[in-house]
PDB file of C-alpha atoms in Angstrom:
ATOM      1  CA  THR A  19      -1.373 -15.707  15.584  1.00 89.00           C
ATOM      2  CA  SER A  20      -0.101 -15.943  12.027  1.00 91.00           C
ATOM      3  CA  GLU A  21      -3.656 -16.648  10.849  1.00 94.00           C
ATOM      4  CA  GLN A  22      -5.048 -13.591  12.678  1.00 93.00           C
ATOM      5  CA  ARG A  23      -2.342 -11.377  11.127  1.00 93.00           C
ATOM      6  CA  ARG A  24      -3.212 -12.746   7.685  1.00 95.00           C
ATOM      7  CA  GLU A  25      -6.954 -12.236   8.198  1.00 96.00           C
ATOM      8  CA  VAL A  26      -6.644  -8.613   9.296  1.00 96.00           C
ATOM      9  CA  LEU A  27      -4.265  -7.846   6.426  1.00 97.00           C
ATOM     10  CA  LEU A  28      -6.674  -9.350   3.883  1.00 97.00           C
ATOM     11  CA  GLU A  29      -9.560  -7.381   5.400  1.00 97.00           C
ATOM     12  CA  PHE A  30      -7.562  -4.159   4.986  1.00 97.00           C
ATOM     13  CA  ILE A  31      -6.549  -5.020   1.400  1.00 97.00           C
ATOM     14  CA  ARG A  32     -10.158  -5.840   0.443  1.00 96.00           C
ATOM     15  CA  GLN A  33     -11.535  -2.684   2.052  1.00 96.00           C
ATOM     16  CA  GLU A  34      -8.935  -0.272   0.701  1.00 92.00           C
ATOM     17  CA  PHE A  35      -7.919  -1.785  -2.635  1.00 90.00           C
ATOM     18  CA  THR A  36      -9.559  -4.834  -4.190  1.00 89.00           C
ATOM     19  CA  ASP A  37     -13.131  -3.735  -3.445  1.00 88.00           C
ATOM     20  CA  LYS A  38     -12.223  -0.526  -5.313  1.00 84.00           C
ATOM     21  CA  GLY A  39     -11.020  -2.411  -8.387  1.00 80.00           C
ATOM     22  CA  PHE A  40      -7.276  -2.574  -7.689  1.00 84.00           C
ATOM     23  CA  ALA A  41      -5.105  -5.655  -7.828  1.00 87.00           C
ATOM     24  CA  ALA A  42      -2.892  -6.145  -4.778  1.00 92.00           C
ATOM     25  CA  ASP A  43       0.219  -8.217  -4.231  1.00 95.00           C
ATOM     26  CA  TRP A  44       1.146  -8.718  -0.591  1.00 97.00           C
ATOM     27  CA  ALA A  45       3.687 -10.462   1.623  1.00 96.00           C
ATOM     28  CA  ILE A  46       3.838 -10.901   5.379  1.00 95.00           C
ATOM     29  CA  HIS A  47       7.285 -10.952   6.972  1.00 92.00           C
ATOM     30  CA  ALA A  48       8.259 -12.331  10.358  1.00 88.00           C
ATOM     31  CA  PRO A  49      10.674 -10.331  12.519  1.00 88.00           C
ATOM     32  CA  SER A  50      14.356 -10.635  11.701  1.00 86.00           C
ATOM     33  CA  ARG A  51      16.492 -12.678  14.064  1.00 87.00           C
ATOM     34  CA  GLU A  52      18.432  -9.588  15.127  1.00 87.00           C
ATOM     35  CA  GLY A  53      15.416  -7.305  15.525  1.00 81.00           C
ATOM     36  CA  ASP A  54      12.395  -6.764  17.714  1.00 86.00           C
ATOM     37  CA  ASP A  55      10.443 -10.036  17.871  1.00 82.00           C
ATOM     38  CA  ARG A  56       7.164  -8.076  17.711  1.00 82.00           C
ATOM     39  CA  ASN A  57       7.992  -6.670  14.261  1.00 87.00           C
ATOM     40  CA  HIS A  58       5.688  -8.791  12.124  1.00 90.00           C
ATOM     41  CA  HIS A  59       4.942  -6.618   9.110  1.00 93.00           C
ATOM     42  CA  ALA A  60       3.539  -6.689   5.602  1.00 95.00           C
ATOM     43  CA  HIS A  61       4.249  -5.113   2.261  1.00 96.00           C
ATOM     44  CA  ILE A  62       1.435  -4.375  -0.193  1.00 96.00           C
ATOM     45  CA  MET A  63       2.062  -3.529  -3.836  1.00 94.00           C
ATOM     46  CA  ILE A  64      -0.725  -1.913  -5.868  1.00 89.00           C
ATOM     47  CA  PRO A  65      -0.144  -1.425  -9.604  1.00 86.00           C
ATOM     48  CA  LEU A  66      -1.776   1.860 -10.561  1.00 84.00           C
ATOM     49  CA  ARG A  67      -1.583   1.460 -14.323  1.00 81.00           C
ATOM     50  CA  GLY A  68      -4.613   0.112 -16.123  1.00 76.00           C
ATOM     51  CA  PHE A  69      -4.551  -2.153 -19.116  1.00 76.00           C
ATOM     52  CA  GLU A  70      -4.370  -1.303 -22.815  1.00 81.00           C
ATOM     53  CA  GLY A  71      -5.350  -4.502 -24.534  1.00 82.00           C
ATOM     54  CA  GLU A  72      -3.326  -7.292 -22.957  1.00 85.00           C
ATOM     55  CA  ASN A  73      -0.577  -5.067 -21.539  1.00 84.00           C
ATOM     56  CA  PHE A  74      -0.246  -2.517 -18.794  1.00 81.00           C
ATOM     57  CA  ALA A  75      -0.789   1.047 -19.977  1.00 82.00           C
ATOM     58  CA  ARG A  76       2.367   3.094 -20.557  1.00 83.00           C
ATOM     59  CA  THR A  77       1.273   5.694 -17.985  1.00 81.00           C
ATOM     60  CA  LYS A  78      -0.895   5.674 -14.908  1.00 79.00           C
ATOM     61  CA  PRO A  79      -4.042   7.806 -14.771  1.00 79.00           C
ATOM     62  CA  GLN A  80      -3.381  11.386 -13.656  1.00 79.00           C
ATOM     63  CA  GLU A  81      -5.630  10.911 -10.603  1.00 79.00           C
ATOM     64  CA  TYR A  82      -2.988   8.581  -9.110  1.00 78.00           C
ATOM     65  CA  ALA A  83       0.015  10.841  -9.691  1.00 72.00           C
ATOM     66  CA  GLY A  84       1.805  11.383  -6.418  1.00 72.00           C
ATOM     67  CA  TRP A  85      -0.271   8.802  -4.548  1.00 75.00           C
ATOM     68  CA  ASN A  86       2.763   7.474  -2.698  1.00 69.00           C
ATOM     69  CA  SER A  87       3.767  10.922  -1.455  1.00 71.00           C
ATOM     70  CA  ARG A  88       0.408  12.411  -0.444  1.00 76.00           C
ATOM     71  CA  ALA A  89       0.195  12.857   3.311  1.00 83.00           C
ATOM     72  CA  ASP A  90      -3.609  12.770   3.309  1.00 84.00           C
ATOM     73  CA  ARG A  91      -3.652   9.413   1.490  1.00 86.00           C
ATOM     74  CA  LEU A  92      -1.144   7.937   3.952  1.00 86.00           C
ATOM     75  CA  LYS A  93      -3.120   9.287   6.925  1.00 88.00           C
ATOM     76  CA  HIS A  94      -6.296   7.703   5.520  1.00 90.00           C
ATOM     77  CA  TRP A  95      -4.597   4.307   5.121  1.00 92.00           C
ATOM     78  CA  ARG A  96      -3.121   4.477   8.605  1.00 92.00           C
ATOM     79  CA  GLY A  97      -6.574   5.256  10.032  1.00 95.00           C
ATOM     80  CA  ALA A  98      -8.140   2.423   8.041  1.00 96.00           C
ATOM     81  CA  TRP A  99      -5.417   0.045   9.279  1.00 96.00           C
ATOM     82  CA  SER A 100      -5.992   0.965  12.933  1.00 96.00           C
ATOM     83  CA  ALA A 101      -9.761   0.509  12.432  1.00 96.00           C
ATOM     84  CA  CYS A 102      -9.147  -2.996  10.999  1.00 96.00           C
ATOM     85  CA  LEU A 103      -6.878  -3.832  13.951  1.00 95.00           C
ATOM     86  CA  ASN A 104      -9.499  -2.628  16.432  1.00 95.00           C
ATOM     87  CA  ARG A 105     -12.235  -4.740  14.795  1.00 96.00           C
ATOM     88  CA  ALA A 106      -9.953  -7.792  14.868  1.00 95.00           C
ATOM     89  CA  ALA A 107      -8.960  -7.190  18.513  1.00 94.00           C
ATOM     90  CA  GLU A 108     -12.623  -6.937  19.483  1.00 94.00           C
ATOM     91  CA  ARG A 109     -13.633  -9.979  17.430  1.00 94.00           C
ATOM     92  CA  ASP A 110     -10.778 -12.102  18.811  1.00 92.00           C
ATOM     93  CA  ASN A 111     -11.134 -10.720  22.360  1.00 92.00           C
ATOM     94  CA  ILE A 112      -7.495  -9.622  22.499  1.00 90.00           C
ATOM     95  CA  ARG A 113      -6.620  -8.155  25.873  1.00 92.00           C
ATOM     96  CA  ALA A 114      -3.623  -6.389  27.390  1.00 89.00           C
ATOM     97  CA  GLN A 115      -1.683  -8.070  30.193  1.00 91.00           C
ATOM     98  CA  ASP A 116      -3.819  -6.208  32.743  1.00 93.00           C
ATOM     99  CA  GLY A 117      -6.999  -7.537  31.129  1.00 91.00           C
ATOM    100  CA  ASP A 118      -8.047  -4.246  29.536  1.00 91.00           C
ATOM    101  CA  ARG A 119      -9.312  -4.175  25.981  1.00 90.00           C
ATOM    102  CA  VAL A 120      -6.570  -3.473  23.444  1.00 91.00           C
ATOM    103  CA  THR A 121      -7.070  -0.499  21.130  1.00 91.00           C
ATOM    104  CA  PHE A 122      -4.919   0.797  18.311  1.00 92.00           C
ATOM    105  CA  THR A 123      -4.550   4.317  16.953  1.00 91.00           C
ATOM    106  CA  HIS A 124      -2.728   5.780  14.019  1.00 91.00           C
ATOM    107  CA  ALA A 125      -2.448   9.173  15.722  1.00 89.00           C
ATOM    108  CA  SER A 126       1.035  10.298  16.709  1.00 87.00           C
ATOM    109  CA  TYR A 127       1.894  11.275  20.261  1.00 89.00           C
ATOM    110  CA  ALA A 128       1.888  14.924  19.129  1.00 89.00           C
ATOM    111  CA  ASP A 129      -1.579  14.546  17.547  1.00 87.00           C
ATOM    112  CA  ARG A 130      -2.772  13.075  20.850  1.00 89.00           C
ATOM    113  CA  GLY A 131      -1.335  16.003  22.859  1.00 90.00           C
ATOM    114  CA  MET A 132       1.442  13.918  24.389  1.00 92.00           C
ATOM    115  CA  GLU A 133       4.942  15.267  24.969  1.00 91.00           C
ATOM    116  CA  GLN A 134       6.886  12.009  24.588  1.00 87.00           C
ATOM    117  CA  GLU A 135       8.656  10.929  21.433  1.00 77.00           C
TER     118      GLU A 135
END
């Protein structure tokens, strides 16, 4: 449901950003009319610059340089997202059409030893 999507997103944002001292701006988008009706998705914006007085600092701390392009950071977030989804699926007893428990993974087919694309 919309509420379940919101709850799992907020759990992820708390765990990965706000509990670590970051501010986060987020938006959830419904699928476009022309697209796949399963494509509910969210955007999260994290300002990395601290404050100098009442204004944002002119530069971000060196430790965050390249954050958006680091493969290890992205892999971590993808793993954390799949873990949040799995906790929510378990909590809400979400099942596949055949009745099996639903599980999510961030691993690619290649990482899982599968030949398909």
